[in-house]
Coordinates of N, CA, C and O in Angstrom, one line a residue:
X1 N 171.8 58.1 159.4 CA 171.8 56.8 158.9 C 171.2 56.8 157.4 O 170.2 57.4 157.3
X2 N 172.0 55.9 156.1 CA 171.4 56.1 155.3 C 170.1 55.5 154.9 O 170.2 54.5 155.6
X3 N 169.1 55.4 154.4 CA 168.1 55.0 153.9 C 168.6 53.2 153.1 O 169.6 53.0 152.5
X4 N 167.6 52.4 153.2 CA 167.9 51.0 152.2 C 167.5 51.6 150.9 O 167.5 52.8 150.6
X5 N 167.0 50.4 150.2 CA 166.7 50.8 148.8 C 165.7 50.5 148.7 O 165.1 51.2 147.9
X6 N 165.1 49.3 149.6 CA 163.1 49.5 149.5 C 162.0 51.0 150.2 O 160.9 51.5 149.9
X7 N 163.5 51.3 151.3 CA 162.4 52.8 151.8 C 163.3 53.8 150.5 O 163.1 53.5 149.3
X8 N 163.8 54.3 150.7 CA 164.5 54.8 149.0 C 163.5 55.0 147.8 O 163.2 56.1 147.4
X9 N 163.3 54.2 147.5 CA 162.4 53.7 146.3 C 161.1 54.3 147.2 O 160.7 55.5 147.1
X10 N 160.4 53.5 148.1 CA 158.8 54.7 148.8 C 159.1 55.9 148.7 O 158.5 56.5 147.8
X11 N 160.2 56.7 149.6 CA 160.4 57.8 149.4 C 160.7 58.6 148.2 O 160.8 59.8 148.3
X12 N 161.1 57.8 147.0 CA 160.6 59.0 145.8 C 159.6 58.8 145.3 O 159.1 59.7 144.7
X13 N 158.9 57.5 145.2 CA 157.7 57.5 144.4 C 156.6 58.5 145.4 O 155.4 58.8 145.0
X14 N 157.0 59.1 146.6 CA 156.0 59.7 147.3 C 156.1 61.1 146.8 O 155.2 61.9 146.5
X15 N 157.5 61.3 146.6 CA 157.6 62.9 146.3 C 157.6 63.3 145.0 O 157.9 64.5 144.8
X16 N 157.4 62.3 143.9 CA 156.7 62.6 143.1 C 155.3 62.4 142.7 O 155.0 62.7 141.6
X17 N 154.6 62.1 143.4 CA 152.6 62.0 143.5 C 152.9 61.1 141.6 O 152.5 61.5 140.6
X18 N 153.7 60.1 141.8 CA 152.6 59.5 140.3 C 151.5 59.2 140.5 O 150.9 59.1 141.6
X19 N 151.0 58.9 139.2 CA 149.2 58.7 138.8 C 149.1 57.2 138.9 O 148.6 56.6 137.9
X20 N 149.5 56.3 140.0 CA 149.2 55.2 140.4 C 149.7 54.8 141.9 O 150.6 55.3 142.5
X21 N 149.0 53.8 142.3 CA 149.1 53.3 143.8 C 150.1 52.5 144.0 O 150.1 51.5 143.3
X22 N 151.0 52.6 144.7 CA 151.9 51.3 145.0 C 152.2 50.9 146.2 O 151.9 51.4 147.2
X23 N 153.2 49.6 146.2 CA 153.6 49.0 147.4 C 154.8 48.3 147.1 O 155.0 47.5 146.1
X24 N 155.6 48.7 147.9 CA 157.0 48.1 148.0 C 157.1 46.9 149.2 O 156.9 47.1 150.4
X25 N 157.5 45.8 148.5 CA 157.6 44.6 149.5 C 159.1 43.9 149.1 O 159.6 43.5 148.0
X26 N 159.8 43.9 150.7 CA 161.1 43.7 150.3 C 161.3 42.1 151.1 O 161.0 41.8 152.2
X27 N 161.9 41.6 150.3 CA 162.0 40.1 150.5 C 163.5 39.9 150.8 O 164.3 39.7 149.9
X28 N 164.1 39.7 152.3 CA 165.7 40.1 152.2 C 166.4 38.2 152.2 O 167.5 37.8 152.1
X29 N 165.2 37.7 152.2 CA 165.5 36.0 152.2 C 166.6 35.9 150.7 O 167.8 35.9 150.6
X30 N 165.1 36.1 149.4 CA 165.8 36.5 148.2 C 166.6 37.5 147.6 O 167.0 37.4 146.4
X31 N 166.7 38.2 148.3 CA 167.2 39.6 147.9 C 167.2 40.3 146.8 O 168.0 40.6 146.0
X32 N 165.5 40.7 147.1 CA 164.8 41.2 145.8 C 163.7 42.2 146.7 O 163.3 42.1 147.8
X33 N 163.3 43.3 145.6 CA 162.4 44.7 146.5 C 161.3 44.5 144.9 O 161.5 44.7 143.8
X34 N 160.2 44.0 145.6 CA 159.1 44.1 143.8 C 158.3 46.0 144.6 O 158.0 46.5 145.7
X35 N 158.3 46.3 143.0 CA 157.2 47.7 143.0 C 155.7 47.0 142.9 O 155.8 46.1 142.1
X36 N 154.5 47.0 143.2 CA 153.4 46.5 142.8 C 153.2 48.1 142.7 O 153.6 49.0 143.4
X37 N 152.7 48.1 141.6 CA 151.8 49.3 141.3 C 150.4 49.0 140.7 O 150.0 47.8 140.4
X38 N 149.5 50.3 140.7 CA 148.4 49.6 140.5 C 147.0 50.7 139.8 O 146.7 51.6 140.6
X39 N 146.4 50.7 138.7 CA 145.8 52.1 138.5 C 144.2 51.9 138.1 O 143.9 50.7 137.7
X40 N 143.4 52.8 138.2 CA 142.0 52.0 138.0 C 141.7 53.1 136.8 O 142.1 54.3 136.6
X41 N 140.8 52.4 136.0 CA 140.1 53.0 134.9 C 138.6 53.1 134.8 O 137.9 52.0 135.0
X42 N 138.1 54.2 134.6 CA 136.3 53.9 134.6 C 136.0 53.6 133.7 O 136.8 53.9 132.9
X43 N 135.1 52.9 133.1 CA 134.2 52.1 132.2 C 132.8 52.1 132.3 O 132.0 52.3 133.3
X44 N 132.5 51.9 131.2 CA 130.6 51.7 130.9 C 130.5 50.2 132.0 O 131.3 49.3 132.0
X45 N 129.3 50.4 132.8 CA 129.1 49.7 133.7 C 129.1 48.3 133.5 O 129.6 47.3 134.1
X46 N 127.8 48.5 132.0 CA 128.1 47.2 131.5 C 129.6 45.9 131.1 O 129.4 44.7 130.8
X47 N 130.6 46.6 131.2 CA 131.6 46.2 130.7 C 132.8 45.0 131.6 O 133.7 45.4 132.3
X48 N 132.5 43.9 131.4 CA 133.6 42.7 132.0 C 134.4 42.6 131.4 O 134.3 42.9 130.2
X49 N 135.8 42.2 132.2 CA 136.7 41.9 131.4 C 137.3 40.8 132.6 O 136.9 40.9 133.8
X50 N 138.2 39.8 132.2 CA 138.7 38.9 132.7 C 139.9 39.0 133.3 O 140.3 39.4 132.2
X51 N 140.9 38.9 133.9 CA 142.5 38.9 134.1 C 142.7 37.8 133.9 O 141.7 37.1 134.0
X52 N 144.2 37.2 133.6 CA 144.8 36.2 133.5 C 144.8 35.0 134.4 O 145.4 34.0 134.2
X53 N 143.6 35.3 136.0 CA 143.1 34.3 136.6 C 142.1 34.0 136.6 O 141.6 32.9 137.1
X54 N 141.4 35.1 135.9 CA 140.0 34.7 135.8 C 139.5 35.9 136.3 O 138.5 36.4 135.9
X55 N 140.1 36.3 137.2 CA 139.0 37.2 138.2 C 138.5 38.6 137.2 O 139.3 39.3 136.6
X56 N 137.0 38.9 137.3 CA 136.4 40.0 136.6 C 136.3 41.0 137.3 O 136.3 40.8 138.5
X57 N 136.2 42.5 136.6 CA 136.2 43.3 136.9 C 135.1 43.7 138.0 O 134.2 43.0 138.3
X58 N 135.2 45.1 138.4 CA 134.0 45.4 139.7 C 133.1 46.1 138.2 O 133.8 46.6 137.3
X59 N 131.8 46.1 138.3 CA 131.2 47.2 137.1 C 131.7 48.6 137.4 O 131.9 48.9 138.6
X60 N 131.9 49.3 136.6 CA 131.8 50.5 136.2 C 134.2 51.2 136.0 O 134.9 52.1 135.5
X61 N 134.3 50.4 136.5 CA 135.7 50.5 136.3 C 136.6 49.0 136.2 O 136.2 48.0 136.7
X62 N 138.0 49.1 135.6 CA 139.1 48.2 135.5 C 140.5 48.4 136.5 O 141.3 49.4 136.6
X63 N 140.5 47.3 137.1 CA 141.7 47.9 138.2 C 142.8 47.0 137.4 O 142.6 45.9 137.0
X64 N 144.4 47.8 137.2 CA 145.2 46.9 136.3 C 146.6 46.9 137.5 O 147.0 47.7 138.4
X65 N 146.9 45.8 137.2 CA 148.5 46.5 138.1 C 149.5 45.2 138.4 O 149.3 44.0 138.7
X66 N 150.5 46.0 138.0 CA 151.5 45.2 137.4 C 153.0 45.4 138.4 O 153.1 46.3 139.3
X67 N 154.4 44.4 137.9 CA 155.5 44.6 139.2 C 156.8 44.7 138.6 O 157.2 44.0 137.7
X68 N 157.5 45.8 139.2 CA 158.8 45.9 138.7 C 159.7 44.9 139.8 O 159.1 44.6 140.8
X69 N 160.8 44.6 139.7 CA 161.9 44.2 141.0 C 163.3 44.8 140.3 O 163.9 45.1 139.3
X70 N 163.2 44.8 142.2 CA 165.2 44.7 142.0 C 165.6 43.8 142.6 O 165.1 43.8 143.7
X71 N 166.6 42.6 142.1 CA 167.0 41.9 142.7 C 168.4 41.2 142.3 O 168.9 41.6 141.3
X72 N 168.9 40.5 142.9 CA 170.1 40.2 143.2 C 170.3 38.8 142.6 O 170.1 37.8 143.3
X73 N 170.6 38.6 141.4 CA 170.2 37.1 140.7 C 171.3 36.4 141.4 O 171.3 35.3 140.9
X74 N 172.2 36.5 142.2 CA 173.0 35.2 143.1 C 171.9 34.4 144.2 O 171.9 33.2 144.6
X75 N 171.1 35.4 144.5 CA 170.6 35.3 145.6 C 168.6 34.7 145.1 O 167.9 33.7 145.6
X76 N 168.4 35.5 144.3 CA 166.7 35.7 143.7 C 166.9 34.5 142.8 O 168.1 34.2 142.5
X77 N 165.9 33.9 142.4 CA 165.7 32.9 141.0 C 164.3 33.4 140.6 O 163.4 32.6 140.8
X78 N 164.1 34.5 140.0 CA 163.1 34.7 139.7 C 163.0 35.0 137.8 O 163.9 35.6 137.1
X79 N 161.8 34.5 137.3 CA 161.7 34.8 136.0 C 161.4 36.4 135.6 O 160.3 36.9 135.7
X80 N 162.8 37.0 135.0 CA 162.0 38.1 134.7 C 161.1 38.5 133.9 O 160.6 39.6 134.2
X81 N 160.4 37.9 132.7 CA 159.3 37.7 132.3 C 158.1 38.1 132.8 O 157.1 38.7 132.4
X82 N 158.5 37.6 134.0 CA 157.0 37.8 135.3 C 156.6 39.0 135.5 O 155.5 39.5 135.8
X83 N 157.8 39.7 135.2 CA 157.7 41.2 135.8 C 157.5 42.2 134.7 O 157.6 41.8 133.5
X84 N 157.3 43.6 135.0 CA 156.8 44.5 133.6 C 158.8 44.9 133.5 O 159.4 44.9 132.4
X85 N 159.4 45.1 135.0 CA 160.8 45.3 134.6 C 161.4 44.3 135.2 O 160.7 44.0 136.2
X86 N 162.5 43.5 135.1 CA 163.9 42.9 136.5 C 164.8 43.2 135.9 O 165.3 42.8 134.9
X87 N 165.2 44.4 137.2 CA 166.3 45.0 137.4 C 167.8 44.4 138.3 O 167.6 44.2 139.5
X88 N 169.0 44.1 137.8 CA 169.3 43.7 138.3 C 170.6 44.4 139.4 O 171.4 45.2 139.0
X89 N 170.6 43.9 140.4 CA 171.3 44.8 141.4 C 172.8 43.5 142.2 O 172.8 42.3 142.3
X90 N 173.6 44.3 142.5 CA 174.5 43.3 143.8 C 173.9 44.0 144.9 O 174.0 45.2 145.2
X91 N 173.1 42.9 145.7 CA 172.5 42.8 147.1 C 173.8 43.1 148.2 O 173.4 43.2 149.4
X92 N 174.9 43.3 148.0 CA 175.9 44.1 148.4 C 177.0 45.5 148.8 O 177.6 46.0 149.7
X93 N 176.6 45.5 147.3 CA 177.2 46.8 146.8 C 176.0 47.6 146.6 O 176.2 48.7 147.1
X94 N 175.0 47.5 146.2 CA 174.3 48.3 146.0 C 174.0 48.3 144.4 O 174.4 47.6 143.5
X95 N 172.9 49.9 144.4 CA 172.9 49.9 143.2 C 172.9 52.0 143.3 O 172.7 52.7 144.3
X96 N 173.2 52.3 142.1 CA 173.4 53.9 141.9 C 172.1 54.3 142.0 O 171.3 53.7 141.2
X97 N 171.3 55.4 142.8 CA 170.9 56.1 142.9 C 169.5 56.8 141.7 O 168.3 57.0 141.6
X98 N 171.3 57.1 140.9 CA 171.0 57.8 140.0 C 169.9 57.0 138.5 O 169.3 57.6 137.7
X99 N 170.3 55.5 138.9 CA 169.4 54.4 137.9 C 168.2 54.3 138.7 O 167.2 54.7 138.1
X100 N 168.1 54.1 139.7 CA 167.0 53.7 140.6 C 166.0 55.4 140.1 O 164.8 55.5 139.6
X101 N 166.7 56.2 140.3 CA 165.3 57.5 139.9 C 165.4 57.4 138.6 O 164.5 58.0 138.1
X102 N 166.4 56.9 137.6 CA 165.4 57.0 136.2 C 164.7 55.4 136.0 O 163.9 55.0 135.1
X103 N 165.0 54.7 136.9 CA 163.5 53.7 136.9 C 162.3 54.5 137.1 O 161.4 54.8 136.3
X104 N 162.3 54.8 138.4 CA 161.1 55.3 139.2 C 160.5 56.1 138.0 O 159.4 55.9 137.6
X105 N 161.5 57.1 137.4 CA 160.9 58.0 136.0 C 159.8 57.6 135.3 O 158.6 57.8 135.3
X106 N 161.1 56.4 134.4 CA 160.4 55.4 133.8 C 159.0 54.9 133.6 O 158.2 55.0 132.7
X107 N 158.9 54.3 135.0 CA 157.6 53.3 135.8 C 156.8 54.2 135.5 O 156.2 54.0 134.5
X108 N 156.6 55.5 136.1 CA 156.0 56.7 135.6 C 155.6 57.3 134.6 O 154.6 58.0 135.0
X109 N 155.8 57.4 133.7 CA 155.8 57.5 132.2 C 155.3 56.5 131.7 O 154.5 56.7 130.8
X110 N 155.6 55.1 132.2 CA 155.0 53.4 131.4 C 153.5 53.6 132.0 O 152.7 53.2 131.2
X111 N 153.0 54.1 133.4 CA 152.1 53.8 134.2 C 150.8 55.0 133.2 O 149.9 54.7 132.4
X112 N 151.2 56.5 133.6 CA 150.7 57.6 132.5 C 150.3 57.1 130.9 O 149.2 57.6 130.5
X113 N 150.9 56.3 130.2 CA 150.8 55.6 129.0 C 149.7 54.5 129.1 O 148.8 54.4 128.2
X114 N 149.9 53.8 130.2 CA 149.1 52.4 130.1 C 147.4 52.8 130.4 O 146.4 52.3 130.0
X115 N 147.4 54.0 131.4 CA 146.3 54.6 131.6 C 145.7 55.0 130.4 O 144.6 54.4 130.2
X116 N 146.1 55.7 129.6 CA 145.7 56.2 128.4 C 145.3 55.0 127.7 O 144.1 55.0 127.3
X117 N 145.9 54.1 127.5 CA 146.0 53.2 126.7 C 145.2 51.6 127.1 O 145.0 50.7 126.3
X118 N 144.9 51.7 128.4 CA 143.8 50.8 128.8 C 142.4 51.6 128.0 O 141.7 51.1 127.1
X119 N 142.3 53.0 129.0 CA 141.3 53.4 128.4 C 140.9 53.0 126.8 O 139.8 52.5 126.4
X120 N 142.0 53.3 126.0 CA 141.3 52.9 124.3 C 141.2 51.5 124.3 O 140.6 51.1 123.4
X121 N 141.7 50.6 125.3 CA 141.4 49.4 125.4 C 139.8 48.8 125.6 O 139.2 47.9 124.9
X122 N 139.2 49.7 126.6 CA 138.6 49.1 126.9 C 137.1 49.4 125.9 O 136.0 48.8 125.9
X123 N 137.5 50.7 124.6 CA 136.7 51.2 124.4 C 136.7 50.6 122.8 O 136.1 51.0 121.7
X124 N 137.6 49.4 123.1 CA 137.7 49.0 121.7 C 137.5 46.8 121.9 O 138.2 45.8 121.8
X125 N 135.8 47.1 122.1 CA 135.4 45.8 122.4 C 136.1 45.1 123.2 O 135.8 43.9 123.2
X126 N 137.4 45.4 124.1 CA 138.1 44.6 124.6 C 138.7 43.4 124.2 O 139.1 42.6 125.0
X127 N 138.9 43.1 122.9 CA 139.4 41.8 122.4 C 140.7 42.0 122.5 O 141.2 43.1 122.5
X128 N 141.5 40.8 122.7 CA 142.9 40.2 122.9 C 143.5 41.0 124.3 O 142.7 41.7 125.0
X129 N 144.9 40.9 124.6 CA 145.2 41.9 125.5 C 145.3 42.7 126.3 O 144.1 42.8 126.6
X130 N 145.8 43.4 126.9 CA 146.3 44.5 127.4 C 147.6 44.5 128.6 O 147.6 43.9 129.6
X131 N 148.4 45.2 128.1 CA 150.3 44.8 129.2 C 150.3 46.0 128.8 O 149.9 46.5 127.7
X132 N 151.2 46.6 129.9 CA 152.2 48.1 129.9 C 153.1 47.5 129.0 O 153.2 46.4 128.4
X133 N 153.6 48.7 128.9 CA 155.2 48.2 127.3 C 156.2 49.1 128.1 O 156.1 50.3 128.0
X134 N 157.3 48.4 128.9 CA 158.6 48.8 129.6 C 159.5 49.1 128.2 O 159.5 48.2 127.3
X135 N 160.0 50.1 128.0 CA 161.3 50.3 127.0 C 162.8 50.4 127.7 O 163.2 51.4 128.3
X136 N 163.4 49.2 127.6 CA 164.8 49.7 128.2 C 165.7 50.9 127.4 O 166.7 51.6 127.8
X137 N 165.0 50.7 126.2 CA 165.9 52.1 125.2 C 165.6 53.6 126.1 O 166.5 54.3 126.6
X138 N 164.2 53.9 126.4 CA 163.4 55.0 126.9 C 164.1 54.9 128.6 O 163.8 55.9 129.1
X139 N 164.7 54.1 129.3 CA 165.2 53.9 130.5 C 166.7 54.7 130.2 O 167.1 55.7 130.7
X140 N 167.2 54.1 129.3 CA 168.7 54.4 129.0 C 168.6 56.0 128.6 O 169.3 57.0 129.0
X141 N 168.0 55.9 128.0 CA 168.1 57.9 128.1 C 167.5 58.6 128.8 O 167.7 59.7 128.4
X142 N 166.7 58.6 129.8 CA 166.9 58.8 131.0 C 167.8 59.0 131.7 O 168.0 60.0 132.2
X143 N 168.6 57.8 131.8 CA 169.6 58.0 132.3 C 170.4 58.5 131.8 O 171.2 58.9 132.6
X144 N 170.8 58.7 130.5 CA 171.7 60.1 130.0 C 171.1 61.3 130.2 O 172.0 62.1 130.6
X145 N 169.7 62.0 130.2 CA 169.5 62.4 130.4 C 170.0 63.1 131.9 O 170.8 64.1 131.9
X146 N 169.4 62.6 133.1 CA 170.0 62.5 133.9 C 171.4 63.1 134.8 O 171.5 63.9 135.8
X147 N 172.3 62.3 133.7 CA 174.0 62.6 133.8 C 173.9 63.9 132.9 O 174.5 64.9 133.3
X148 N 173.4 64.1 131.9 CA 173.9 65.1 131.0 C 173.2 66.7 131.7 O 173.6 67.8 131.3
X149 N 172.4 66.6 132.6 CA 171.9 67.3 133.7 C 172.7 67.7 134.8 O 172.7 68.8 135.4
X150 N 173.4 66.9 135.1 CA 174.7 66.4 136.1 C 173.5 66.3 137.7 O 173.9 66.8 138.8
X151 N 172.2 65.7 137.5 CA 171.2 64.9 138.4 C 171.6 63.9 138.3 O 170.6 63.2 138.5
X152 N 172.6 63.0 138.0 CA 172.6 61.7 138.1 C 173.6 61.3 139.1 O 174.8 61.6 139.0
X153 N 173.0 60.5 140.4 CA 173.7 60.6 141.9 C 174.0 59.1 141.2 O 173.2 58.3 140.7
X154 N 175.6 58.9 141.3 CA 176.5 57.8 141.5 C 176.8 57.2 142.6 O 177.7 56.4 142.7
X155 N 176.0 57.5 143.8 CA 176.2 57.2 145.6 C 175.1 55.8 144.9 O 174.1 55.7 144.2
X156 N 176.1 54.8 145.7 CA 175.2 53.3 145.7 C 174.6 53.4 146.9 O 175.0 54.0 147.9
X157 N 173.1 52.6 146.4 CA 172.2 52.7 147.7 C 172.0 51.3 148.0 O 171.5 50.8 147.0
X158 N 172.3 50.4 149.0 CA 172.5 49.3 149.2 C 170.4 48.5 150.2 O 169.7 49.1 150.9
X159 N 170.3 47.3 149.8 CA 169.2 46.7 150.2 C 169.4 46.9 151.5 O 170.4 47.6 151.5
X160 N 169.0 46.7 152.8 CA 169.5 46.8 154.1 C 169.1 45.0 154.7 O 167.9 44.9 155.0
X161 N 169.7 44.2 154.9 CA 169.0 42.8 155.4 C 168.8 42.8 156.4 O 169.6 43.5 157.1
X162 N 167.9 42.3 157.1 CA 167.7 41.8 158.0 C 168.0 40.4 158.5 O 167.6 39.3 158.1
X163 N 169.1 41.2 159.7 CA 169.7 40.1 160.3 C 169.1 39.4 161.0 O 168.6 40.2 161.8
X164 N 168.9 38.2 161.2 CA 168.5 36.8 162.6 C 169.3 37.4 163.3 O 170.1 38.2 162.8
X165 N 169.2 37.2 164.6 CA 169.7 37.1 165.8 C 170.5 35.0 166.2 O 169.8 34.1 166.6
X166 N 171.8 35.2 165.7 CA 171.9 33.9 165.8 C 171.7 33.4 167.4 O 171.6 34.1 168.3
X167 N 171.5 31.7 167.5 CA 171.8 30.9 168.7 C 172.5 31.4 169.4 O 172.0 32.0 170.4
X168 N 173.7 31.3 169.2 CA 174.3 31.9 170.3 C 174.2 33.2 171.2 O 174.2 33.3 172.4
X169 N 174.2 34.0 170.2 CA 173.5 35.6 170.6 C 172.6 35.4 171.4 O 172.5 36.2 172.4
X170 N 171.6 34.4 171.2 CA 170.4 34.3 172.4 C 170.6 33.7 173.1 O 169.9 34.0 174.1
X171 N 171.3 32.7 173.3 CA 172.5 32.1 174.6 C 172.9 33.2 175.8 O 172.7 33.4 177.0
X172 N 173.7 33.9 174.7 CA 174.7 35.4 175.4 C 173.3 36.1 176.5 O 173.3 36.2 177.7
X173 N 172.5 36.5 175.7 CA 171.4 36.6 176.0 C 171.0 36.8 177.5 O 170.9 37.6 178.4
X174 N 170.6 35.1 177.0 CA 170.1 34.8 178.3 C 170.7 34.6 179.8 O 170.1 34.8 180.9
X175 N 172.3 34.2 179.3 CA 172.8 34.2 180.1 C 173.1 35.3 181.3 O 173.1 35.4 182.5
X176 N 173.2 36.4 179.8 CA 173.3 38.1 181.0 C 171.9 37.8 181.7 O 171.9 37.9 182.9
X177 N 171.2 37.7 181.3 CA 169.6 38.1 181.8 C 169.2 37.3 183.6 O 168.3 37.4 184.4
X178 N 171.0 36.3 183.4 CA 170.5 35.5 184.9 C 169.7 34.4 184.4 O 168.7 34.2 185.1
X179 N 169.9 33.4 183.2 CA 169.3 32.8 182.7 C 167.7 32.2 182.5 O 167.2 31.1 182.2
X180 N 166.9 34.0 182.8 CA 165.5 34.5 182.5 C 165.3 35.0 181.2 O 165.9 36.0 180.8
X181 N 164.4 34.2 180.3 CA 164.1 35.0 179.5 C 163.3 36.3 179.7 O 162.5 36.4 180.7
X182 N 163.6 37.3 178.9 CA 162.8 38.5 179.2 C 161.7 38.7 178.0 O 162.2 39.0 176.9
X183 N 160.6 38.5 178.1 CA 159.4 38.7 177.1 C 159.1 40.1 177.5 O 158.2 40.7 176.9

């Protein structure tokens, strides 16, 4: 049986050990899979910093973490702004393989970077900022990369939904059952 695209996606970010934590949450209402990733940095104890809700840091480290998706804009209405990437997929057809691991690359390389780059953050009075920097140029060659490797798998890997069980189905159901539910 093939794999969907939200276990797909866990199973390479596993087998490449990146230098951040994540979680795949797949939403088949909207038909969208967000990456939460998420990386911590140590800091002088003294040192607060704020996020965009307010909430402050624990002393002695910065926990940062940010979300890619893939989603299906017939289906998703989501702002991609929100996200560090939105990727856009047919919730049908699928999407290639071979894009999805030079995301995953990608994300990897943006995550490696932002670590470095919090760090001088944090060691530079912390004023204004701090956001990862997604390059779709740096994605796209990748993906030539990739192809020009002849690593680049063109097999589409499709979301898998989860179907309801309609009314009637649990009619049919019941009916076989001698009209007992069975818990």
């Amino acid at each position: 049986m093939k794999s969907d695209l939200a276990t797909y996606i866990d199973d390479e970010l596993k087998s490449i050990y990146p230098v951040f934590q994540w979680k795949v949450v797949k939403n088949t209402k909207k038909r969208l899979i967000e990456v939460y990733i998420t990386f911590n940095v140590k800091v002088d104890e003294s040192l607060q910093v704020q996020d965009v809700t307010g909430r402050s840091n624990m002393p002695g480290s910065i926990q940062f973490e940010d979300v890619i998706c893939f989603y299906d804009p017939a289906y998703a209405h989501i702002k991609p702004q929100n996200y560090l990437e939105a990727v856009i997929m047919n919730s049908h057809t699928g999407i290639e393989k071979g894009y999805v691991d030079a995301c995953i690359k990608q994300l990897n390389i943006v995550a490696e970077a932002g670590i470095t780059e919090l760090e001088k953050f944090a060691l530079d009075n912390v004023s204004g900022e701090f956001r990862l920097v997604w390059s779709d140029r740096d994605l796209e060659g990748a993906v030539q990369t990739l192809k020009s490797l002849d690593r680049y798998d063109e097999e589409k890997i499709q979301m898998k939904l989860d179907e309801e069980e309609s009314f009637i189905d649990q009619i049919k159901k019941d009916e076989a059952n001698g009209g007992v539910e069975r818990i």
